[in-house]
Short mmCIF file of C-alpha atoms in Angstrom, two decimals:
data_model
loop_
_atom_site.label_atom_id
_atom_site.label_comp_id
_atom_site.label_asym_id
_atom_site.label_seq_id
_atom_site.Cartn_x
_atom_site.Cartn_y
_atom_site.Cartn_z
CA UNK A 1 11.97 28.28 -9.82
CA UNK A 2 9.85 28.29 -6.66
CA UNK A 3 10.83 31.15 -4.34
CA UNK A 4 9.26 31.35 -0.87
CA UNK A 5 7.14 34.46 -0.47
CA UNK A 6 9.13 35.89 2.45
CA UNK A 7 12.48 35.81 0.64
CA UNK A 8 14.58 38.40 2.48
CA UNK A 9 17.81 38.77 0.48
CA UNK A 10 17.40 42.57 0.39
CA UNK A 11 17.67 42.79 4.19
CA UNK A 12 20.85 42.87 6.26
CA UNK A 13 21.67 39.86 8.48
CA UNK A 14 20.60 41.80 11.58
CA UNK A 15 17.31 42.75 9.93
CA UNK A 16 16.71 39.15 8.90
CA UNK A 17 17.43 37.98 12.46
CA UNK A 18 14.96 40.56 13.79
CA UNK A 19 12.39 39.37 11.26
CA UNK A 20 12.81 35.81 12.52
CA UNK A 21 12.55 36.79 16.15
CA UNK A 22 9.44 38.82 15.40
CA UNK A 23 7.78 35.64 14.14
CA UNK A 24 7.60 34.53 17.78
CA UNK A 25 4.76 37.02 18.24
CA UNK A 26 2.74 35.23 15.53
CA UNK A 27 3.60 31.76 16.78
CA UNK A 28 5.47 31.54 20.10
CA UNK A 29 7.82 28.58 20.20
CA UNK A 30 5.84 27.07 23.07
CA UNK A 31 2.67 27.21 20.94
CA UNK A 32 3.95 24.30 18.87
CA UNK A 33 3.86 22.05 21.92
CA UNK A 34 0.50 20.38 21.66
CA UNK A 35 -2.10 19.15 19.20
CA UNK A 36 -5.74 18.88 20.09
CA UNK A 37 -8.40 18.23 17.46
CA UNK A 38 -11.20 20.79 17.51
CA UNK A 39 -14.84 20.15 16.76
CA UNK A 40 -14.45 21.39 13.18
CA UNK A 41 -11.81 18.79 12.36
CA UNK A 42 -12.84 16.84 9.24
CA UNK A 43 -13.49 13.13 9.50
CA UNK A 44 -10.11 11.49 8.68
CA UNK A 45 -11.77 8.78 6.60
CA UNK A 46 -13.52 11.47 4.53
CA UNK A 47 -10.15 13.13 3.90
CA UNK A 48 -8.65 9.87 2.68
CA UNK A 49 -11.71 9.07 0.59
CA UNK A 50 -11.62 12.45 -1.15
CA UNK A 51 -7.96 11.89 -1.97
CA UNK A 52 -8.76 8.44 -3.36
CA UNK A 53 -11.59 9.63 -5.59
CA UNK A 54 -9.31 10.31 -8.56
CA UNK A 55 -7.19 7.18 -8.20
CA UNK A 56 -7.34 3.83 -9.97
CA UNK A 57 -10.53 2.35 -8.40
CA UNK A 58 -9.31 -1.25 -8.20
CA UNK A 59 -6.15 -0.16 -6.36
CA UNK A 60 -7.78 2.00 -3.67
CA UNK A 61 -8.55 -1.05 -1.46
CA UNK A 62 -4.86 -1.98 -1.71
CA UNK A 63 -3.98 1.47 -0.39
CA UNK A 64 -6.31 1.04 2.59
CA UNK A 65 -5.00 -2.46 3.21
CA UNK A 66 -1.44 -1.17 3.41
CA UNK A 67 -2.43 1.72 5.67
CA UNK A 68 -4.13 -0.71 8.07
CA UNK A 69 -0.99 -2.80 8.58
CA UNK A 70 0.10 -0.54 11.46
CA UNK A 71 -0.25 3.03 12.79
CA UNK A 72 3.10 3.88 11.21
CA UNK A 73 2.01 2.60 7.80
CA UNK A 74 -1.20 4.60 8.25
CA UNK A 75 0.85 7.71 9.06
CA UNK A 76 2.83 7.31 5.84
CA UNK A 77 -0.40 7.47 3.87
CA UNK A 78 -2.02 10.25 5.90
CA UNK A 79 -0.18 13.37 4.73
CA UNK A 80 -3.48 14.90 3.64
CA UNK A 81 -4.93 14.47 7.13
CA UNK A 82 -1.95 16.15 8.77
CA UNK A 83 -2.01 18.99 6.25
CA UNK A 84 -5.65 19.63 7.17
CA UNK A 85 -4.67 19.62 10.85
CA UNK A 86 -1.75 22.04 10.47
CA UNK A 87 -3.39 24.42 8.02
CA UNK A 88 -5.70 26.26 10.48
CA UNK A 89 -3.04 26.57 13.23
CA UNK A 90 -1.17 29.91 13.56
CA UNK A 91 2.24 29.53 11.93
CA UNK A 92 5.55 31.36 11.89
CA UNK A 93 5.20 32.71 8.35
CA UNK A 94 8.85 31.74 7.77
CA UNK A 95 8.54 30.16 4.35
CA UNK A 96 10.64 27.39 2.83
CA UNK A 97 10.10 24.94 0.02
CA UNK A 98 8.46 22.15 2.00
CA UNK A 99 8.98 18.48 1.32
CA UNK A 100 5.34 18.20 2.34
CA UNK A 101 5.67 14.60 3.57
CA UNK A 102 8.83 14.64 5.66
CA UNK A 103 8.40 11.39 7.59
CA UNK A 104 11.53 9.46 8.44
CA UNK A 105 11.25 6.89 5.63
CA UNK A 106 11.43 9.66 3.04
CA UNK A 107 15.08 10.21 3.96
CA UNK A 108 17.55 7.78 2.46
CA UNK A 109 20.87 7.16 0.76
CA UNK A 110 20.93 8.19 -2.91
CA UNK A 111 23.43 8.24 -5.74
CA UNK A 112 24.70 11.57 -7.03
CA UNK A 113 25.43 11.95 -10.77
CA UNK A 114 29.11 11.69 -9.79
CA UNK A 115 28.34 8.24 -8.31
CA UNK A 116 28.78 9.32 -4.69
CA UNK A 117 26.38 8.29 -1.94
CA UNK A 118 24.51 11.14 -0.27
CA UNK A 119 21.83 11.23 2.41
CA UNK A 120 18.82 13.30 1.38
CA UNK A 121 15.05 13.62 1.07
CA UNK A 122 13.59 11.38 -1.62
CA UNK A 123 9.88 12.16 -1.86
CA UNK A 124 8.50 15.40 -3.26
CA UNK A 125 4.98 14.51 -4.32
CA UNK A 126 3.53 17.10 -1.91
CA UNK A 127 6.21 19.80 -2.20
CA UNK A 128 5.06 23.43 -2.00
CA UNK A 129 6.22 26.59 -0.22
CA UNK A 130 4.98 26.82 3.35
CA UNK A 131 5.97 27.41 7.00
CA UNK A 132 9.15 25.54 7.86
CA UNK A 133 7.70 24.01 11.03
CA UNK A 134 5.17 21.92 9.11
CA UNK A 135 7.94 19.66 7.82
CA UNK A 136 9.63 19.53 11.23
CA UNK A 137 6.36 18.55 12.91
CA UNK A 138 5.67 15.77 10.41
CA UNK A 139 9.18 14.42 10.84
CA UNK A 140 9.03 14.61 14.66
CA UNK A 141 5.70 12.78 14.90
CA UNK A 142 6.97 10.05 12.58
CA UNK A 143 9.72 9.20 15.09
CA UNK A 144 7.26 8.77 17.95
CA UNK A 145 5.01 6.63 15.75
CA UNK A 146 7.90 4.43 14.62
CA UNK A 147 9.33 4.17 18.15
CA UNK A 148 5.97 3.08 19.55
CA UNK A 149 5.76 0.38 16.91
CA UNK A 150 9.12 -0.90 18.15
CA UNK A 151 7.80 -1.05 21.69
CA UNK A 152 10.04 1.77 22.97
CA UNK A 153 9.08 3.60 26.15
CA UNK A 154 8.06 7.26 26.28
CA UNK A 155 11.55 8.40 27.30
CA UNK A 156 13.12 6.59 24.35
CA UNK A 157 10.49 8.04 22.00
CA UNK A 158 11.16 11.55 23.27
CA UNK A 159 14.92 11.11 23.03
CA UNK A 160 14.62 10.35 19.31
CA UNK A 161 12.45 13.41 18.70
CA UNK A 162 14.63 15.77 20.72
CA UNK A 163 17.76 14.53 18.97
CA UNK A 164 16.11 15.10 15.60
CA UNK A 165 14.79 18.58 16.36
CA UNK A 166 17.99 19.68 18.09
CA UNK A 167 19.99 18.60 15.03
CA UNK A 168 17.66 20.68 12.86
CA UNK A 169 17.97 23.74 15.10
CA UNK A 170 21.74 23.56 15.52
CA UNK A 171 22.46 22.97 11.87
CA UNK A 172 20.16 25.82 10.87
CA UNK A 173 22.22 28.01 13.18
CA UNK A 174 25.37 26.83 11.36
CA UNK A 175 23.83 27.68 8.01
CA UNK A 176 22.85 31.12 9.28
CA UNK A 177 26.54 31.95 9.63
CA UNK A 178 27.61 30.60 6.23
CA UNK A 179 28.04 32.28 2.86
CA UNK A 180 25.16 31.82 0.45
CA UNK A 181 27.07 29.62 -2.00
CA UNK A 182 28.42 27.47 0.83
CA UNK A 183 24.85 26.79 1.93
CA UNK A 184 23.90 25.83 -1.61
CA UNK A 185 26.86 23.48 -2.06
CA UNK A 186 26.44 21.76 1.32
CA UNK A 187 25.49 18.10 1.14
CA UNK A 188 25.34 15.09 3.42
CA UNK A 189 27.71 12.61 1.82
CA UNK A 190 29.26 9.60 3.50
CA UNK A 191 32.02 11.72 5.02
CA UNK A 192 29.43 14.06 6.53
CA UNK A 193 27.53 11.07 7.94
CA UNK A 194 30.71 9.81 9.60
CA UNK A 195 31.15 13.24 11.20
CA UNK A 196 27.62 13.15 12.57
CA UNK A 197 28.23 9.68 13.97
CA UNK A 198 31.58 10.59 15.49
CA UNK A 199 30.03 11.46 18.86
CA UNK A 200 28.19 8.16 19.00
CA UNK A 201 29.76 5.56 21.26
CA UNK A 202 27.93 2.77 19.47
CA UNK A 203 30.11 0.62 17.25
CA UNK A 204 26.83 -0.99 16.15
CA UNK A 205 25.76 2.34 14.64
CA UNK A 206 28.95 2.61 12.60
CA UNK A 207 28.61 -1.02 11.50
CA UNK A 208 24.99 -0.51 10.42
CA UNK A 209 25.88 2.66 8.52
CA UNK A 210 28.69 0.89 6.67
CA UNK A 211 26.37 -2.02 5.85
CA UNK A 212 23.65 0.35 4.61
CA UNK A 213 26.15 2.11 2.34
CA UNK A 214 27.31 -1.19 0.91
CA UNK A 215 23.76 -2.39 0.30
CA UNK A 216 22.75 0.89 -1.34
CA UNK A 217 25.51 0.42 -3.92
CA UNK A 218 23.98 -2.94 -4.88
CA UNK A 219 20.51 -1.45 -5.48
CA UNK A 220 21.28 -0.45 -9.04
CA UNK A 221 19.20 -0.19 -12.18
CA UNK A 222 20.68 -3.54 -13.24
CA UNK A 223 19.33 -5.21 -10.10
CA UNK A 224 15.91 -3.72 -10.80
CA UNK A 225 16.22 -4.85 -14.42
CA UNK A 226 16.82 -8.46 -13.38
CA UNK A 227 13.98 -8.37 -10.85
CA UNK A 228 11.33 -6.66 -12.95
CA UNK A 229 11.91 -8.12 -16.42
CA UNK A 230 12.04 -11.51 -18.08
CA UNK A 231 13.26 -12.94 -21.38
CA UNK A 232 10.48 -13.62 -23.89
CA UNK A 233 10.44 -14.66 -27.53
CA UNK A 234 10.27 -10.95 -28.35
CA UNK A 235 13.24 -10.15 -26.09
CA UNK A 236 13.28 -8.53 -22.66
CA UNK A 237 9.90 -7.48 -21.36
CA UNK A 238 8.48 -6.37 -18.00
CA UNK A 239 7.35 -9.39 -15.97
CA UNK A 240 3.66 -9.25 -14.97
CA UNK A 241 2.74 -9.52 -11.28
CA UNK A 242 -0.92 -8.45 -11.16
CA UNK A 243 -2.31 -6.34 -9.64
CA UNK A 244 1.04 -4.89 -8.50
CA UNK A 245 2.62 -4.89 -11.97
CA UNK A 246 0.38 -4.96 -15.05
CA UNK A 247 1.84 -4.52 -18.55
CA UNK A 248 0.26 -1.81 -20.67
CA UNK A 249 -0.88 -4.37 -23.25
CA UNK A 250 -3.01 -6.11 -20.60
CA UNK A 251 -4.74 -2.84 -19.69
CA UNK A 252 -5.73 -1.86 -23.21
CA UNK A 253 -9.21 -2.45 -24.51
CA UNK A 254 -8.83 -4.25 -27.86
CA UNK A 255 -11.79 -2.25 -29.14
CA UNK A 256 -10.01 1.05 -28.51
CA UNK A 257 -7.50 2.55 -30.89
CA UNK A 258 -4.55 3.17 -28.56
CA UNK A 259 -1.57 3.76 -30.81
CA UNK A 260 2.11 3.30 -29.95
CA UNK A 261 2.73 6.72 -31.49
CA UNK A 262 0.61 8.27 -28.73
CA UNK A 263 2.95 6.81 -26.12
CA UNK A 264 5.91 8.05 -28.10
CA UNK A 265 4.39 11.53 -28.13
CA UNK A 266 4.11 11.46 -24.34
CA UNK A 267 7.76 10.44 -24.02
CA UNK A 268 8.83 13.17 -26.41
CA UNK A 269 7.05 15.70 -24.20
CA UNK A 270 9.08 14.42 -21.23
CA UNK A 271 12.35 14.52 -23.15
CA UNK A 272 11.82 18.20 -23.96
CA UNK A 273 11.99 19.00 -20.22
CA UNK A 274 15.53 17.62 -19.95
CA UNK A 275 18.82 19.48 -20.53
CA UNK A 276 20.22 19.05 -24.02
CA UNK A 277 22.94 16.58 -23.00
CA UNK A 278 20.36 14.31 -21.33
CA UNK A 279 18.17 14.46 -24.44
CA UNK A 280 21.19 13.34 -26.43
CA UNK A 281 21.81 10.47 -24.00
CA UNK A 282 18.21 9.25 -24.23
CA UNK A 283 18.45 9.07 -28.02
CA UNK A 284 20.72 6.05 -27.49
CA UNK A 285 17.79 4.10 -26.01
CA UNK A 286 14.64 2.73 -27.61
CA UNK A 287 11.26 2.16 -25.98
CA UNK A 288 10.54 -1.55 -25.43
CA UNK A 289 7.79 -2.01 -22.82
CA UNK A 290 5.67 -0.26 -20.23
CA UNK A 291 3.65 -1.42 -17.22
CA UNK A 292 1.56 0.03 -14.40
CA UNK A 293 3.14 -0.50 -10.98
CA UNK A 294 1.83 -0.10 -7.44
CA UNK A 295 4.25 1.91 -5.29
CA UNK A 296 4.52 2.99 -1.65
CA UNK A 297 1.62 3.45 0.75
CA UNK A 298 0.20 6.93 0.32
CA UNK A 299 0.81 6.79 -3.44
CA UNK A 300 -1.10 3.56 -4.05
CA UNK A 301 -3.83 4.19 -6.60
CA UNK A 302 -2.08 7.01 -8.40
CA UNK A 303 -1.01 6.09 -11.91
CA UNK A 304 2.58 4.95 -11.81
CA UNK A 305 4.30 3.46 -14.84
CA UNK A 306 7.62 1.73 -15.29
CA UNK A 307 9.15 2.15 -18.72
CA UNK A 308 11.72 -0.27 -20.11
CA UNK A 309 14.17 1.12 -22.63
CA UNK A 310 17.15 -0.67 -24.14
CA UNK A 311 20.38 0.72 -25.53
CA UNK A 312 23.08 -1.27 -27.29
CA UNK A 313 21.37 -4.66 -26.71
CA UNK A 314 19.04 -6.54 -24.35
CA UNK A 315 21.59 -6.27 -21.55
CA UNK A 316 21.89 -2.46 -21.75
CA UNK A 317 18.74 -1.25 -19.95
CA UNK A 318 17.30 2.01 -18.73
CA UNK A 319 14.29 1.77 -16.41
CA UNK A 320 12.27 4.92 -15.91
CA UNK A 321 9.39 5.54 -13.54
CA UNK A 322 6.61 7.91 -14.60
CA UNK A 323 4.50 8.76 -11.55
CA UNK A 324 1.28 10.71 -11.60
CA UNK A 325 1.53 14.08 -9.89
CA UNK A 326 -1.71 15.31 -8.38
CA UNK A 327 -2.33 18.58 -6.56
CA UNK A 328 -0.31 18.78 -3.34
CA UNK A 329 -2.18 18.04 -0.12
CA UNK A 330 -0.77 21.37 1.11
CA UNK A 331 -2.36 23.39 -1.67
CA UNK A 332 -5.65 24.11 0.07
CA UNK A 333 -3.76 25.37 3.14
CA UNK A 334 -1.11 27.56 1.48
CA UNK A 335 -3.13 29.89 -0.71
CA UNK A 336 -3.58 27.65 -3.70
CA UNK A 337 -1.38 26.07 -6.34
CA UNK A 338 0.23 28.17 -9.08
CA UNK A 339 1.45 25.35 -11.30
CA UNK A 340 -0.05 24.50 -14.68
CA UNK A 341 1.62 21.07 -14.53
CA UNK A 342 1.84 19.18 -11.22
CA UNK A 343 4.77 17.13 -12.50
CA UNK A 344 6.70 20.32 -13.05
CA UNK A 345 5.81 21.40 -9.49
CA UNK A 346 7.36 18.20 -8.11
CA UNK A 347 10.48 18.47 -10.25
CA UNK A 348 11.01 22.17 -9.47
CA UNK A 349 10.62 21.59 -5.75
CA UNK A 350 12.95 18.60 -5.82
CA UNK A 351 15.66 20.47 -7.70
CA UNK A 352 15.39 23.35 -5.25
CA UNK A 353 15.79 21.46 -1.98
CA UNK A 354 17.62 18.25 -2.95
CA UNK A 355 21.38 18.64 -3.26
CA UNK A 356 21.69 16.25 -6.17
CA UNK A 357 18.84 15.05 -8.35
CA UNK A 358 18.50 12.16 -10.77
CA UNK A 359 19.89 13.01 -14.22
CA UNK A 360 16.66 11.78 -15.87
CA UNK A 361 14.32 13.86 -13.69
CA UNK A 362 11.66 15.56 -15.82
CA UNK A 363 7.92 15.90 -16.31
CA UNK A 364 5.23 15.40 -18.91
CA UNK A 365 1.50 15.50 -19.56
CA UNK A 366 -0.64 12.73 -20.97
CA UNK A 367 -4.19 11.69 -21.71
CA UNK A 368 -4.67 8.50 -19.73
CA UNK A 369 -6.36 5.26 -20.69
CA UNK A 370 -9.52 6.66 -19.10
CA UNK A 371 -9.42 9.70 -21.39
CA UNK A 372 -8.52 12.10 -18.55
CA UNK A 373 -5.66 14.60 -18.67
CA UNK A 374 -2.93 13.76 -16.17
CA UNK A 375 0.45 15.17 -15.15
CA UNK A 376 3.49 13.02 -14.46
CA UNK A 377 7.07 13.36 -13.28
CA UNK A 378 9.70 10.95 -14.52
CA UNK A 379 12.91 9.67 -12.96
CA UNK A 380 15.22 6.71 -13.11
CA UNK A 381 13.96 3.65 -11.25
CA UNK A 382 16.23 2.64 -8.35
CA UNK A 383 19.75 3.93 -8.52
CA UNK A 384 21.84 3.29 -5.43
CA UNK A 385 19.00 3.75 -2.97
CA UNK A 386 19.48 2.78 0.66
CA UNK A 387 16.21 2.61 2.61
CA UNK A 388 16.07 2.78 6.42
CA UNK A 389 14.56 -0.05 8.47
CA UNK A 390 13.28 1.63 11.65
CA UNK A 391 11.73 -1.64 12.82
CA UNK A 392 15.25 -3.07 13.21
CA UNK A 393 16.67 -0.08 15.12
CA UNK A 394 17.30 0.01 18.85
CA UNK A 395 16.70 3.32 20.71
CA UNK A 396 20.26 4.72 20.27
CA UNK A 397 20.24 3.91 16.57
CA UNK A 398 16.80 5.47 16.06
CA UNK A 399 18.04 8.64 17.79
CA UNK A 400 21.11 8.67 15.58
CA UNK A 401 18.91 8.36 12.52
CA UNK A 402 16.84 11.24 13.88
CA UNK A 403 20.00 13.31 14.04
CA UNK A 404 20.74 12.55 10.39
CA UNK A 405 17.18 13.37 9.28
CA UNK A 406 16.96 16.59 11.29
CA UNK A 407 20.27 17.87 9.95
CA UNK A 408 19.34 16.94 6.38
CA UNK A 409 15.96 18.68 6.62
CA UNK A 410 17.69 21.84 7.88
CA UNK A 411 19.98 21.78 4.86
CA UNK A 412 16.99 21.45 2.52
CA UNK A 413 15.19 24.34 4.21
CA UNK A 414 18.30 26.54 4.27
CA UNK A 415 18.57 26.24 0.48
CA UNK A 416 15.05 27.51 -0.10
CA UNK A 417 14.33 29.72 2.92
CA UNK A 418 16.08 32.26 5.12
CA UNK A 419 18.41 30.40 7.47
CA UNK A 420 19.18 33.57 9.42
CA UNK A 421 15.51 34.28 10.15
CA UNK A 422 14.67 30.66 10.98
CA UNK A 423 17.73 30.27 13.22
CA UNK A 424 16.82 33.50 15.02
CA UNK A 425 13.28 32.26 15.58
CA UNK A 426 14.51 28.92 16.95
CA UNK A 427 17.10 30.54 19.22
CA UNK A 428 19.80 28.87 21.28
CA UNK A 429 17.63 27.28 23.96
CA UNK A 430 15.82 23.95 23.81
CA UNK A 431 12.35 25.54 24.00
CA UNK A 432 11.43 24.57 20.42
CA UNK A 433 12.89 21.08 20.90
CA UNK A 434 10.71 20.44 23.96
CA UNK A 435 7.62 21.90 22.27
CA UNK A 436 8.02 19.61 19.27
CA UNK A 437 8.48 16.63 21.57
CA UNK A 438 5.11 17.38 23.18
CA UNK A 439 3.53 17.88 19.78
CA UNK A 440 4.93 14.60 18.45
CA UNK A 441 3.42 12.66 21.35
CA UNK A 442 -0.01 14.25 21.06
CA UNK A 443 -0.10 13.92 17.29
CA UNK A 444 0.97 10.27 17.45
CA UNK A 445 -2.03 9.76 19.76
CA UNK A 446 -4.27 11.40 17.15
CA UNK A 447 -2.75 9.27 14.40
CA UNK A 448 -3.62 6.13 16.35
CA UNK A 449 -7.22 7.32 16.72
CA UNK A 450 -7.37 7.98 12.98
CA UNK A 451 -5.88 4.55 12.29
CA UNK A 452 -8.65 2.97 14.36
CA UNK A 453 -11.24 5.08 12.53
CA UNK A 454 -10.13 3.63 9.19
CA UNK A 455 -10.26 0.13 10.65
CA UNK A 456 -13.80 0.75 11.88
CA UNK A 457 -14.79 2.07 8.44
CA UNK A 458 -13.55 -1.15 6.86
CA UNK A 459 -15.35 -3.36 9.39
CA UNK A 460 -18.60 -1.46 8.84
CA UNK A 461 -18.33 -1.80 5.06
CA UNK A 462 -17.98 1.93 4.52
CA UNK A 463 -14.71 1.33 2.65
CA UNK A 464 -13.01 -1.79 1.37
CA UNK A 465 -9.45 -2.88 2.18
CA UNK A 466 -7.38 -5.53 0.46
CA UNK A 467 -4.06 -6.99 1.61
CA UNK A 468 -1.44 -7.97 -0.95
#
């Protein structure tokens, strides 16, 4: 299990509070209030290019094409750039297990194993221990970037950020006064969401939340099964949609001796990372097909596979997603990476800060089609997932969503860090809230400059972009 380096369970609550307040000498709350690139800042296109070097070459232009759709889409794919920007800045030293890419679209409705809807973080590719404020800064800047894309004014942008950061600060204060097990058991289910919306005077917000909950329940593995597969003479198989979905058989070189038993060996390695009852459950399914799939924005070009397994018959499916786990973009800025398997890093971080994880979450290691060793994490593909649509939100609704995200991030950080110390650092005033609002505006400006830099690199022929 990942344990932040400043874990303070041996200290009394008053000592932990003093420890948090002392962090203000290392990084005063007002010091978070601005971002200005220095002369040593790396070229953002170089950062992206280095990250793309180990990805599927033919998919890298697709990644750039998606990032160039808008500054917000660029921001989603630019976690490595922001990590390089935050790394050299003095930080609080108050460690948590970071999400590592806490932008607003990485918070969504999910299904718990008990089939309840919960609101939580859903992306852990970059998770590592680090200063709590890095996640808060990434989340705050994402709200300004999304609000600008909607054409909102500066006041409306700032309202969304302040609501988000205030929710984080106030909920962290609540966690600081709770028993340890109560913090661990806390979750943001539908009832909790209704509580958070209770102060909202917008009936539209309640209507949208109810609609989102209903839609999330329809996004099941069976819906994905119908969408991603087709009936063939051999039975159900994954439907090709190149280059976004390419069956494994179409990627194999007929001259190479790629054996089905090698794939089975990889799956067996994954199964060994599951609890015994989940291993038993998987024995009721057989492997049928596998395909490479393009996912997300920042992840485009990493190896991502969808695996079709069938149980009782062709109408009893299990769809798994095996996604390549590379070194976290935070690693170079947090003292290195201690994991021998990056898939295990992702899974361990997810289990630590997510209240309820997919029952099929595990990891494995494989030698890829290119002969290179690669790490993967595995989870069920689409199970009651409700995804936010910030482009359809008006200012009050975006602020309400900020409140949900800020409170959820505080819960994640309280599980892995010291809520007493963090709450003491944040204090009862709005000083941190205002500082993060200033930071979010200045970093959104920088993000737009970086977005333009990538566009210029494409126009000059330095890099290639492809829209699909």
